[in-house]
PDB file of N, CA and C in Angstrom:
ATOM      1  N   UNK A 307     -61.484 -62.819-153.950  1.00  0.00           N
ATOM      2  CA  UNK A 307     -61.072 -62.620-152.588  1.00  0.00           C
ATOM      3  C   UNK A 307     -59.563 -62.773-152.441  1.00  0.00           C
ATOM      4  N   UNK A 308     -59.018 -63.723-153.165  1.00  0.00           N
ATOM      5  CA  UNK A 308     -57.595 -63.967-153.064  1.00  0.00           C
ATOM      6  C   UNK A 308     -56.792 -62.826-153.692  1.00  0.00           C
ATOM      7  N   UNK A 309     -57.336 -62.163-154.679  1.00  0.00           N
ATOM      8  CA  UNK A 309     -56.659 -61.028-155.311  1.00  0.00           C
ATOM      9  C   UNK A 309     -56.517 -59.891-154.297  1.00  0.00           C
ATOM     10  N   UNK A 310     -57.545 -59.646-153.506  1.00  0.00           N
ATOM     11  CA  UNK A 310     -57.488 -58.594-152.485  1.00  0.00           C
ATOM     12  C   UNK A 310     -56.429 -58.938-151.449  1.00  0.00           C
ATOM     13  N   UNK A 311     -56.347 -60.205-151.080  1.00  0.00           N
ATOM     14  CA  UNK A 311     -55.345 -60.601-150.098  1.00  0.00           C
ATOM     15  C   UNK A 311     -53.936 -60.451-150.670  1.00  0.00           C
ATOM     16  N   UNK A 312     -53.750 -60.688-151.968  1.00  0.00           N
ATOM     17  CA  UNK A 312     -52.448 -60.497-152.595  1.00  0.00           C
ATOM     18  C   UNK A 312     -52.037 -59.022-152.595  1.00  0.00           C
ATOM     19  N   UNK A 313     -52.994 -58.159-152.632  1.00  0.00           N
ATOM     20  CA  UNK A 313     -52.706 -56.719-152.629  1.00  0.00           C
ATOM     21  C   UNK A 313     -52.549 -56.198-151.204  1.00  0.00           C
ATOM     22  N   UNK A 314     -53.418 -56.602-150.303  1.00  0.00           N
ATOM     23  CA  UNK A 314     -53.419 -56.047-148.956  1.00  0.00           C
ATOM     24  C   UNK A 314     -52.285 -56.560-148.066  1.00  0.00           C
ATOM     25  N   UNK A 315     -51.891 -57.791-148.220  1.00  0.00           N
ATOM     26  CA  UNK A 315     -50.850 -58.351-147.360  1.00  0.00           C
ATOM     27  C   UNK A 315     -49.511 -57.626-147.564  1.00  0.00           C
ATOM     28  N   UNK A 316     -49.044 -57.413-148.786  1.00  0.00           N
ATOM     29  CA  UNK A 316     -47.787 -56.680-148.941  1.00  0.00           C
ATOM     30  C   UNK A 316     -47.877 -55.230-148.424  1.00  0.00           C
ATOM     31  N   UNK A 317     -49.025 -54.606-148.598  1.00  0.00           N
ATOM     32  CA  UNK A 317     -49.203 -53.238-148.087  1.00  0.00           C
ATOM     33  C   UNK A 317     -49.136 -53.250-146.574  1.00  0.00           C
ATOM     34  N   UNK A 318     -49.790 -54.210-145.968  1.00  0.00           N
ATOM     35  CA  UNK A 318     -49.795 -54.327-144.507  1.00  0.00           C
ATOM     36  C   UNK A 318     -48.383 -54.577-143.973  1.00  0.00           C
ATOM     37  N   UNK A 319     -47.633 -55.430-144.611  1.00  0.00           N
ATOM     38  CA  UNK A 319     -46.259 -55.730-144.192  1.00  0.00           C
ATOM     39  C   UNK A 319     -45.351 -54.511-144.396  1.00  0.00           C
ATOM     40  N   UNK A 320     -45.566 -53.808-145.478  1.00  0.00           N
ATOM     41  CA  UNK A 320     -44.777 -52.598-145.736  1.00  0.00           C
ATOM     42  C   UNK A 320     -45.023 -51.531-144.685  1.00  0.00           C
ATOM     43  N   UNK A 321     -46.264 -51.369-144.277  1.00  0.00           N
ATOM     44  CA  UNK A 321     -46.587 -50.397-143.229  1.00  0.00           C
ATOM     45  C   UNK A 321     -45.980 -50.806-141.886  1.00  0.00           C
ATOM     46  N   UNK A 322     -45.912 -52.103-141.628  1.00  0.00           N
ATOM     47  CA  UNK A 322     -45.270 -52.563-140.394  1.00  0.00           C
ATOM     48  C   UNK A 322     -43.785 -52.208-140.407  1.00  0.00           C
ATOM     49  N   UNK A 323     -43.148 -52.379-141.570  1.00  0.00           N
ATOM     50  CA  UNK A 323     -41.721 -52.065-141.676  1.00  0.00           C
ATOM     51  C   UNK A 323     -41.455 -50.559-141.553  1.00  0.00           C
ATOM     52  N   UNK A 324     -42.337 -49.767-142.098  1.00  0.00           N
ATOM     53  CA  UNK A 324     -42.163 -48.312-142.030  1.00  0.00           C
ATOM     54  C   UNK A 324     -42.619 -47.733-140.703  1.00  0.00           C
ATOM     55  N   UNK A 325     -43.463 -48.437-140.004  1.00  0.00           N
ATOM     56  CA  UNK A 325     -44.041 -47.902-138.768  1.00  0.00           C
ATOM     57  C   UNK A 325     -43.028 -47.590-137.692  1.00  0.00           C
ATOM     58  N   UNK A 326     -42.097 -48.484-137.441  1.00  0.00           N
ATOM     59  CA  UNK A 326     -41.118 -48.283-136.372  1.00  0.00           C
ATOM     60  C   UNK A 326     -40.177 -47.114-136.690  1.00  0.00           C
ATOM     61  N   UNK A 327     -39.583 -47.047-137.875  1.00  0.00           N
ATOM     62  CA  UNK A 327     -38.713 -45.897-138.151  1.00  0.00           C
ATOM     63  C   UNK A 327     -39.461 -44.558-138.152  1.00  0.00           C
ATOM     64  N   UNK A 328     -40.688 -44.562-138.645  1.00  0.00           N
ATOM     65  CA  UNK A 328     -41.457 -43.318-138.640  1.00  0.00           C
ATOM     66  C   UNK A 328     -41.818 -42.902-137.221  1.00  0.00           C
ATOM     67  N   UNK A 329     -42.114 -43.862-136.382  1.00  0.00           N
ATOM     68  CA  UNK A 329     -42.408 -43.567-134.987  1.00  0.00           C
ATOM     69  C   UNK A 329     -41.162 -43.036-134.277  1.00  0.00           C
ATOM     70  N   UNK A 330     -40.002 -43.634-134.569  1.00  0.00           N
ATOM     71  CA  UNK A 330     -38.747 -43.141-133.997  1.00  0.00           C
ATOM     72  C   UNK A 330     -38.448 -41.724-134.469  1.00  0.00           C
ATOM     73  N   UNK A 331     -38.685 -41.452-135.740  1.00  0.00           N
ATOM     74  CA  UNK A 331     -38.442 -40.113-136.278  1.00  0.00           C
ATOM     75  C   UNK A 331     -39.380 -39.101-135.641  1.00  0.00           C
ATOM     76  N   UNK A 332     -40.636 -39.459-135.493  1.00  0.00           N
ATOM     77  CA  UNK A 332     -41.596 -38.566-134.857  1.00  0.00           C
ATOM     78  C   UNK A 332     -41.213 -38.313-133.398  1.00  0.00           C
ATOM     79  N   UNK A 333     -40.783 -39.356-132.696  1.00  0.00           N
ATOM     80  CA  UNK A 333     -40.329 -39.199-131.310  1.00  0.00           C
ATOM     81  C   UNK A 333     -39.112 -38.283-131.238  1.00  0.00           C
ATOM     82  N   UNK A 334     -38.195 -38.436-132.176  1.00  0.00           N
ATOM     83  CA  UNK A 334     -36.992 -37.609-132.190  1.00  0.00           C
ATOM     84  C   UNK A 334     -37.333 -36.140-132.426  1.00  0.00           C
ATOM     85  N   UNK A 335     -38.249 -35.876-133.336  1.00  0.00           N
ATOM     86  CA  UNK A 335     -38.648 -34.497-133.616  1.00  0.00           C
ATOM     87  C   UNK A 335     -39.321 -33.878-132.395  1.00  0.00           C
ATOM     88  N   UNK A 336     -40.186 -34.636-131.747  1.00  0.00           N
ATOM     89  CA  UNK A 336     -40.861 -34.127-130.543  1.00  0.00           C
ATOM     90  C   UNK A 336     -39.846 -33.858-129.434  1.00  0.00           C
ATOM     91  N   UNK A 337     -38.889 -34.768-129.249  1.00  0.00           N
ATOM     92  CA  UNK A 337     -37.849 -34.562-128.234  1.00  0.00           C
ATOM     93  C   UNK A 337     -37.001 -33.338-128.539  1.00  0.00           C
ATOM     94  N   UNK A 338     -36.668 -33.127-129.812  1.00  0.00           N
ATOM     95  CA  UNK A 338     -35.890 -31.950-130.189  1.00  0.00           C
ATOM     96  C   UNK A 338     -36.650 -30.659-129.885  1.00  0.00           C
ATOM     97  N   UNK A 339     -37.934 -30.652-130.197  1.00  0.00           N
ATOM     98  CA  UNK A 339     -38.730 -29.453-129.919  1.00  0.00           C
ATOM     99  C   UNK A 339     -38.840 -29.192-128.418  1.00  0.00           C
ATOM    100  N   UNK A 340     -39.124 -30.229-127.654  1.00  0.00           N
ATOM    101  CA  UNK A 340     -39.209 -30.072-126.197  1.00  0.00           C
ATOM    102  C   UNK A 340     -37.864 -29.620-125.639  1.00  0.00           C
ATOM    103  N   UNK A 341     -36.790 -30.232-126.111  1.00  0.00           N
ATOM    104  CA  UNK A 341     -35.461 -29.863-125.651  1.00  0.00           C
ATOM    105  C   UNK A 341     -35.093 -28.435-125.989  1.00  0.00           C
ATOM    106  N   UNK A 342     -35.478 -27.992-127.179  1.00  0.00           N
ATOM    107  CA  UNK A 342     -35.198 -26.613-127.576  1.00  0.00           C
ATOM    108  C   UNK A 342     -35.913 -25.639-126.648  1.00  0.00           C
ATOM    109  N   UNK A 343     -37.182 -25.884-126.390  1.00  0.00           N
ATOM    110  CA  UNK A 343     -37.932 -24.970-125.520  1.00  0.00           C
ATOM    111  C   UNK A 343     -37.412 -25.019-124.081  1.00  0.00           C
ATOM    112  N   UNK A 344     -37.000 -26.192-123.621  1.00  0.00           N
ATOM    113  CA  UNK A 344     -36.387 -26.289-122.299  1.00  0.00           C
ATOM    114  C   UNK A 344     -35.078 -25.497-122.236  1.00  0.00           C
ATOM    115  N   UNK A 345     -34.271 -25.630-123.268  1.00  0.00           N
ATOM    116  CA  UNK A 345     -32.986 -24.923-123.302  1.00  0.00           C
ATOM    117  C   UNK A 345     -33.195 -23.410-123.310  1.00  0.00           C
ATOM    118  N   UNK A 346     -34.145 -22.945-124.103  1.00  0.00           N
ATOM    119  CA  UNK A 346     -34.439 -21.507-124.146  1.00  0.00           C
ATOM    120  C   UNK A 346     -34.962 -21.039-122.788  1.00  0.00           C
ATOM    121  N   UNK A 347     -35.826 -21.825-122.175  1.00  0.00           N
ATOM    122  CA  UNK A 347     -36.384 -21.463-120.876  1.00  0.00           C
ATOM    123  C   UNK A 347     -35.321 -21.408-119.789  1.00  0.00           C
ATOM    124  N   UNK A 348     -34.430 -22.397-119.771  1.00  0.00           N
ATOM    125  CA  UNK A 348     -33.375 -22.401-118.758  1.00  0.00           C
ATOM    126  C   UNK A 348     -32.371 -21.271-118.988  1.00  0.00           C
ATOM    127  N   UNK A 349     -32.095 -20.954-120.259  1.00  0.00           N
ATOM    128  CA  UNK A 349     -31.198 -19.826-120.530  1.00  0.00           C
ATOM    129  C   UNK A 349     -31.810 -18.537-119.984  1.00  0.00           C
ATOM    130  N   UNK A 350     -33.082 -18.348-120.235  1.00  0.00           N
ATOM    131  CA  UNK A 350     -33.772 -17.147-119.751  1.00  0.00           C
ATOM    132  C   UNK A 350     -33.748 -17.117-118.223  1.00  0.00           C
ATOM    133  N   UNK A 351     -34.011 -18.265-117.600  1.00  0.00           N
ATOM    134  CA  UNK A 351     -34.036 -18.353-116.146  1.00  0.00           C
ATOM    135  C   UNK A 351     -32.668 -18.029-115.540  1.00  0.00           C
ATOM    136  N   UNK A 352     -31.605 -18.575-116.122  1.00  0.00           N
ATOM    137  CA  UNK A 352     -30.255 -18.317-115.618  1.00  0.00           C
ATOM    138  C   UNK A 352     -29.912 -16.836-115.752  1.00  0.00           C
ATOM    139  N   UNK A 353     -30.264 -16.241-116.884  1.00  0.00           N
ATOM    140  CA  UNK A 353     -29.981 -14.818-117.079  1.00  0.00           C
ATOM    141  C   UNK A 353     -30.764 -13.956-116.091  1.00  0.00           C
ATOM    142  N   UNK A 354     -32.001 -14.307-115.813  1.00  0.00           N
ATOM    143  CA  UNK A 354     -32.806 -13.530-114.858  1.00  0.00           C
ATOM    144  C   UNK A 354     -32.277 -13.678-113.430  1.00  0.00           C
ATOM    145  N   UNK A 355     -31.881 -14.898-113.064  1.00  0.00           N
ATOM    146  CA  UNK A 355     -31.309 -15.100-111.726  1.00  0.00           C
ATOM    147  C   UNK A 355     -30.006 -14.326-111.588  1.00  0.00           C
ATOM    148  N   UNK A 356     -29.191 -14.326-112.650  1.00  0.00           N
ATOM    149  CA  UNK A 356     -27.933 -13.566-112.611  1.00  0.00           C
ATOM    150  C   UNK A 356     -28.211 -12.070-112.492  1.00  0.00           C
ATOM    151  N   UNK A 357     -29.265 -11.590-113.155  1.00  0.00           N
ATOM    152  CA  UNK A 357     -29.641 -10.180-113.022  1.00  0.00           C
ATOM    153  C   UNK A 357     -30.099  -9.868-111.594  1.00  0.00           C
ATOM    154  N   UNK A 358     -30.896 -10.766-111.013  1.00  0.00           N
ATOM    155  CA  UNK A 358     -31.360 -10.551-109.643  1.00  0.00           C
ATOM    156  C   UNK A 358     -30.205 -10.541-108.641  1.00  0.00           C
ATOM    157  N   UNK A 359     -29.195 -11.364-108.887  1.00  0.00           N
ATOM    158  CA  UNK A 359     -28.042 -11.427-108.001  1.00  0.00           C
ATOM    159  C   UNK A 359     -26.992 -10.370-108.331  1.00  0.00           C
ATOM    160  N   UNK A 360     -27.280  -9.548-109.334  1.00  0.00           N
ATOM    161  CA  UNK A 360     -26.373  -8.495-109.810  1.00  0.00           C
ATOM    162  C   UNK A 360     -25.000  -9.075-110.154  1.00  0.00           C
ATOM    163  N   UNK A 361     -25.029 -10.147-110.892  1.00  0.00           N
ATOM    164  CA  UNK A 361     -23.832 -10.865-111.292  1.00  0.00           C
ATOM    165  C   UNK A 361     -22.938 -10.005-112.177  1.00  0.00           C
ATOM    166  N   UNK A 362     -23.539  -9.299-113.143  1.00  0.00           N
ATOM    167  CA  UNK A 362     -22.755  -8.459-114.048  1.00  0.00           C
ATOM    168  C   UNK A 362     -22.102  -7.293-113.311  1.00  0.00           C
ATOM    169  N   UNK A 363     -22.806  -6.759-112.346  1.00  0.00           N
ATOM    170  CA  UNK A 363     -22.252  -5.653-111.559  1.00  0.00           C
ATOM    171  C   UNK A 363     -21.019  -6.118-110.780  1.00  0.00           C
ATOM    172  N   UNK A 364     -21.096  -7.296-110.192  1.00  0.00           N
ATOM    173  CA  UNK A 364     -19.957  -7.859-109.462  1.00  0.00           C
ATOM    174  C   UNK A 364     -18.788  -8.138-110.397  1.00  0.00           C
ATOM    175  N   UNK A 365     -19.092  -8.644-111.586  1.00  0.00           N
ATOM    176  CA  UNK A 365     -18.030  -8.929-112.555  1.00  0.00           C
ATOM    177  C   UNK A 365     -17.367  -7.647-113.041  1.00  0.00           C
ATOM    178  N   UNK A 366     -18.164  -6.601-113.166  1.00  0.00           N
ATOM    179  CA  UNK A 366     -17.600  -5.320-113.576  1.00  0.00           C
ATOM    180  C   UNK A 366     -16.642  -4.803-112.503  1.00  0.00           C
ATOM    181  N   UNK A 367     -16.995  -4.961-111.217  1.00  0.00           N
ATOM    182  CA  UNK A 367     -16.124  -4.531-110.120  1.00  0.00           C
ATOM    183  C   UNK A 367     -14.818  -5.322-110.097  1.00  0.00           C
ATOM    184  N   UNK A 368     -14.885  -6.605-110.454  1.00  0.00           N
ATOM    185  CA  UNK A 368     -13.687  -7.445-110.434  1.00  0.00           C
ATOM    186  C   UNK A 368     -12.844  -7.286-111.697  1.00  0.00           C
ATOM    187  N   UNK A 369     -13.390  -6.620-112.711  1.00  0.00           N
ATOM    188  CA  UNK A 369     -12.642  -6.414-113.949  1.00  0.00           C
ATOM    189  C   UNK A 369     -12.851  -7.477-115.000  1.00  0.00           C
ATOM    190  N   UNK A 370     -13.756  -8.396-114.750  1.00  0.00           N
ATOM    191  CA  UNK A 370     -14.009  -9.463-115.713  1.00  0.00           C
ATOM    192  C   UNK A 370     -14.680  -8.909-116.969  1.00  0.00           C
ATOM    193  N   UNK A 371     -15.592  -7.967-116.813  1.00  0.00           N
ATOM    194  CA  UNK A 371     -16.288  -7.379-117.954  1.00  0.00           C
ATOM    195  C   UNK A 371     -15.312  -6.639-118.863  1.00  0.00           C
ATOM    196  N   UNK A 372     -14.363  -5.921-118.253  1.00  0.00           N
ATOM    197  CA  UNK A 372     -13.358  -5.198-119.051  1.00  0.00           C
ATOM    198  C   UNK A 372     -12.481  -6.185-119.813  1.00  0.00           C
ATOM    199  N   UNK A 373     -12.145  -7.290-119.183  1.00  0.00           N
ATOM    200  CA  UNK A 373     -11.337  -8.318-119.837  1.00  0.00           C
ATOM    201  C   UNK A 373     -12.084  -8.919-121.032  1.00  0.00           C
ATOM    202  N   UNK A 374     -13.362  -9.175-120.858  1.00  0.00           N
ATOM    203  CA  UNK A 374     -14.168  -9.694-121.966  1.00  0.00           C
ATOM    204  C   UNK A 374     -14.256  -8.677-123.097  1.00  0.00           C
ATOM    205  N   UNK A 375     -14.415  -7.399-122.740  1.00  0.00           N
ATOM    206  CA  UNK A 375     -14.517  -6.352-123.759  1.00  0.00           C
ATOM    207  C   UNK A 375     -13.210  -6.243-124.543  1.00  0.00           C
ATOM    208  N   UNK A 376     -12.072  -6.357-123.852  1.00  0.00           N
ATOM    209  CA  UNK A 376     -10.779  -6.315-124.534  1.00  0.00           C
ATOM    210  C   UNK A 376     -10.622  -7.506-125.473  1.00  0.00           C
ATOM    211  N   UNK A 377     -11.213  -8.603-125.106  1.00  0.00           N
ATOM    212  CA  UNK A 377     -11.161  -9.809-125.935  1.00  0.00           C
ATOM    213  C   UNK A 377     -12.129  -9.787-127.102  1.00  0.00           C
ATOM    214  N   UNK A 378     -12.937  -8.743-127.187  1.00  0.00           N
ATOM    215  CA  UNK A 378     -13.869  -8.624-128.304  1.00  0.00           C
ATOM    216  C   UNK A 378     -15.225  -9.260-128.054  1.00  0.00           C
ATOM    217  N   UNK A 379     -15.487  -9.625-126.822  1.00  0.00           N
ATOM    218  CA  UNK A 379     -16.778 -10.240-126.491  1.00  0.00           C
ATOM    219  C   UNK A 379     -17.779  -9.128-126.222  1.00  0.00           C
ATOM    220  N   UNK A 380     -18.869  -9.111-126.947  1.00  0.00           N
ATOM    221  CA  UNK A 380     -19.863  -8.044-126.835  1.00  0.00           C
ATOM    222  C   UNK A 380     -20.989  -8.370-125.855  1.00  0.00           C
ATOM    223  N   UNK A 381     -20.996  -9.574-125.324  1.00  0.00           N
ATOM    224  CA  UNK A 381     -22.079 -10.006-124.444  1.00  0.00           C
ATOM    225  C   UNK A 381     -21.627  -9.937-122.988  1.00  0.00           C
ATOM    226  N   UNK A 382     -22.603  -9.823-122.110  1.00  0.00           N
ATOM    227  CA  UNK A 382     -22.285  -9.803-120.677  1.00  0.00           C
ATOM    228  C   UNK A 382     -21.985 -11.225-120.205  1.00  0.00           C
ATOM    229  N   UNK A 383     -21.368 -11.318-119.040  1.00  0.00           N
ATOM    230  CA  UNK A 383     -21.016 -12.635-118.506  1.00  0.00           C
ATOM    231  C   UNK A 383     -22.261 -13.455-118.170  1.00  0.00           C
ATOM    232  N   UNK A 384     -23.315 -12.824-117.716  1.00  0.00           N
ATOM    233  CA  UNK A 384     -24.545 -13.565-117.421  1.00  0.00           C
ATOM    234  C   UNK A 384     -25.150 -14.142-118.712  1.00  0.00           C
ATOM    235  N   UNK A 385     -25.039 -13.422-119.813  1.00  0.00           N
ATOM    236  CA  UNK A 385     -25.517 -13.952-121.092  1.00  0.00           C
ATOM    237  C   UNK A 385     -24.651 -15.121-121.551  1.00  0.00           C
ATOM    238  N   UNK A 386     -23.348 -15.031-121.299  1.00  0.00           N
ATOM    239  CA  UNK A 386     -22.459 -16.136-121.668  1.00  0.00           C
ATOM    240  C   UNK A 386     -22.759 -17.389-120.847  1.00  0.00           C
ATOM    241  N   UNK A 387     -23.042 -17.209-119.565  1.00  0.00           N
ATOM    242  CA  UNK A 387     -23.396 -18.354-118.716  1.00  0.00           C
ATOM    243  C   UNK A 387     -24.742 -18.935-119.183  1.00  0.00           C
ATOM    244  N   UNK A 388     -25.682 -18.065-119.540  1.00  0.00           N
ATOM    245  CA  UNK A 388     -26.962 -18.529-120.072  1.00  0.00           C
ATOM    246  C   UNK A 388     -26.782 -19.322-121.356  1.00  0.00           C
ATOM    247  N   UNK A 389     -25.865 -18.851-122.222  1.00  0.00           N
ATOM    248  CA  UNK A 389     -25.585 -19.583-123.461  1.00  0.00           C
ATOM    249  C   UNK A 389     -24.937 -20.934-123.182  1.00  0.00           C
ATOM    250  N   UNK A 390     -24.083 -20.983-122.177  1.00  0.00           N
ATOM    251  CA  UNK A 390     -23.455 -22.246-121.796  1.00  0.00           C
ATOM    252  C   UNK A 390     -24.511 -23.260-121.342  1.00  0.00           C
ATOM    253  N   UNK A 391     -25.464 -22.803-120.565  1.00  0.00           N
ATOM    254  CA  UNK A 391     -26.564 -23.668-120.119  1.00  0.00           C
ATOM    255  C   UNK A 391     -27.396 -24.117-121.319  1.00  0.00           C
ATOM    256  N   UNK A 392     -27.698 -23.187-122.217  1.00  0.00           N
ATOM    257  CA  UNK A 392     -28.490 -23.471-123.418  1.00  0.00           C
ATOM    258  C   UNK A 392     -27.833 -24.576-124.253  1.00  0.00           C
ATOM    259  N   UNK A 393     -26.551 -24.404-124.569  1.00  0.00           N
ATOM    260  CA  UNK A 393     -25.870 -25.376-125.425  1.00  0.00           C
ATOM    261  C   UNK A 393     -25.643 -26.698-124.717  1.00  0.00           C
ATOM    262  N   UNK A 394     -25.469 -26.676-123.414  1.00  0.00           N
ATOM    263  CA  UNK A 394     -25.325 -27.929-122.668  1.00  0.00           C
ATOM    264  C   UNK A 394     -26.606 -28.754-122.734  1.00  0.00           C
ATOM    265  N   UNK A 395     -27.731 -28.089-122.553  1.00  0.00           N
ATOM    266  CA  UNK A 395     -29.017 -28.795-122.628  1.00  0.00           C
ATOM    267  C   UNK A 395     -29.259 -29.316-124.041  1.00  0.00           C
ATOM    268  N   UNK A 396     -28.945 -28.504-125.052  1.00  0.00           N
ATOM    269  CA  UNK A 396     -29.133 -28.964-126.429  1.00  0.00           C
ATOM    270  C   UNK A 396     -28.244 -30.164-126.738  1.00  0.00           C
ATOM    271  N   UNK A 397     -27.019 -30.166-126.248  1.00  0.00           N
ATOM    272  CA  UNK A 397     -26.132 -31.301-126.468  1.00  0.00           C
ATOM    273  C   UNK A 397     -26.703 -32.564-125.834  1.00  0.00           C
ATOM    274  N   UNK A 398     -27.211 -32.440-124.619  1.00  0.00           N
ATOM    275  CA  UNK A 398     -27.823 -33.601-123.966  1.00  0.00           C
ATOM    276  C   UNK A 398     -29.045 -34.097-124.744  1.00  0.00           C
ATOM    277  N   UNK A 399     -29.840 -33.184-125.243  1.00  0.00           N
ATOM    278  CA  UNK A 399     -31.027 -33.568-126.015  1.00  0.00           C
ATOM    279  C   UNK A 399     -30.624 -34.254-127.314  1.00  0.00           C
ATOM    280  N   UNK A 400     -29.588 -33.750-127.968  1.00  0.00           N
ATOM    281  CA  UNK A 400     -29.132 -34.374-129.213  1.00  0.00           C
ATOM    282  C   UNK A 400     -28.630 -35.791-128.943  1.00  0.00           C
ATOM    283  N   UNK A 401     -27.924 -35.989-127.836  1.00  0.00           N
ATOM    284  CA  UNK A 401     -27.482 -37.343-127.478  1.00  0.00           C
ATOM    285  C   UNK A 401     -28.678 -38.246-127.184  1.00  0.00           C
ATOM    286  N   UNK A 402     -29.688 -37.713-126.530  1.00  0.00           N
ATOM    287  CA  UNK A 402     -30.900 -38.478-126.250  1.00  0.00           C
ATOM    288  C   UNK A 402     -31.613 -38.861-127.543  1.00  0.00           C
ATOM    289  N   UNK A 403     -31.702 -37.923-128.476  1.00  0.00           N
ATOM    290  CA  UNK A 403     -32.357 -38.193-129.758  1.00  0.00           C
ATOM    291  C   UNK A 403     -31.576 -39.242-130.546  1.00  0.00           C
ATOM    292  N   UNK A 404     -30.254 -39.150-130.506  1.00  0.00           N
ATOM    293  CA  UNK A 404     -29.439 -40.162-131.197  1.00  0.00           C
ATOM    294  C   UNK A 404     -29.697 -41.546-130.605  1.00  0.00           C
ATOM    295  N   UNK A 405     -29.873 -41.610-129.303  1.00  0.00           N
ATOM    296  CA  UNK A 405     -30.180 -42.881-128.655  1.00  0.00           C
ATOM    297  C   UNK A 405     -31.553 -43.395-129.076  1.00  0.00           C
ATOM    298  N   UNK A 406     -32.528 -42.500-129.154  1.00  0.00           N
ATOM    299  CA  UNK A 406     -33.879 -42.895-129.577  1.00  0.00           C
ATOM    300  C   UNK A 406     -33.870 -43.410-131.021  1.00  0.00           C
ATOM    301  N   UNK A 407     -33.057 -42.776-131.853  1.00  0.00           N
ATOM    302  CA  UNK A 407     -32.980 -43.174-133.262  1.00  0.00           C
ATOM    303  C   UNK A 407     -32.171 -44.460-133.459  1.00  0.00           C
ATOM    304  N   UNK A 408     -31.513 -44.907-132.392  1.00  0.00           N
ATOM    305  CA  UNK A 408     -30.754 -46.150-132.497  1.00  0.00           C
ATOM    306  C   UNK A 408     -29.341 -45.947-133.006  1.00  0.00           C
ATOM    307  N   UNK A 409     -28.857 -44.708-133.016  1.00  0.00           N
ATOM    308  CA  UNK A 409     -27.496 -44.452-133.454  1.00  0.00           C
ATOM    309  C   UNK A 409     -26.532 -44.773-132.321  1.00  0.00           C
ATOM    310  N   UNK A 410     -25.433 -45.382-132.633  1.00  0.00           N
ATOM    311  CA  UNK A 410     -24.449 -45.732-131.617  1.00  0.00           C
ATOM    312  C   UNK A 410     -23.134 -45.033-131.910  1.00  0.00           C
ATOM    313  N   UNK A 411     -22.313 -44.894-130.894  1.00  0.00           N
ATOM    314  CA  UNK A 411     -21.017 -44.241-131.056  1.00  0.00           C
ATOM    315  C   UNK A 411     -20.061 -45.195-131.768  1.00  0.00           C
ATOM    316  N   UNK A 412     -19.176 -44.609-132.555  1.00  0.00           N
ATOM    317  CA  UNK A 412     -18.166 -45.408-133.243  1.00  0.00           C
ATOM    318  C   UNK A 412     -17.114 -45.869-132.234  1.00  0.00           C
ATOM    319  N   UNK A 413     -16.654 -47.079-132.382  1.00  0.00           N
ATOM    320  CA  UNK A 413     -15.651 -47.605-131.444  1.00  0.00           C
ATOM    321  C   UNK A 413     -14.274 -47.461-132.021  1.00  0.00           C
TER     322      UNK A 413
END
């Protein structure tokens, strides 16, 4: 009986030590996936709202589209705004995941 306890106790303690980091890693992965889908959804939503408001048409009248084209930008302004929303949400999610993982900023 004592031999089993010598084997099981270290295994049990090892699983306790690994449990918290593995749970944090699993939480971080789930948060990243949720954040990615949220970012994609909000980008799509912003682009659709801009299309409904004819944002690109207004920008073309003001000359903003021509300015972007001269600058070598191949995307419309509504797509650029959608990308800005996408990357902003991803940045916030990455900061949230870093917090969940226990990472702190360097001082």
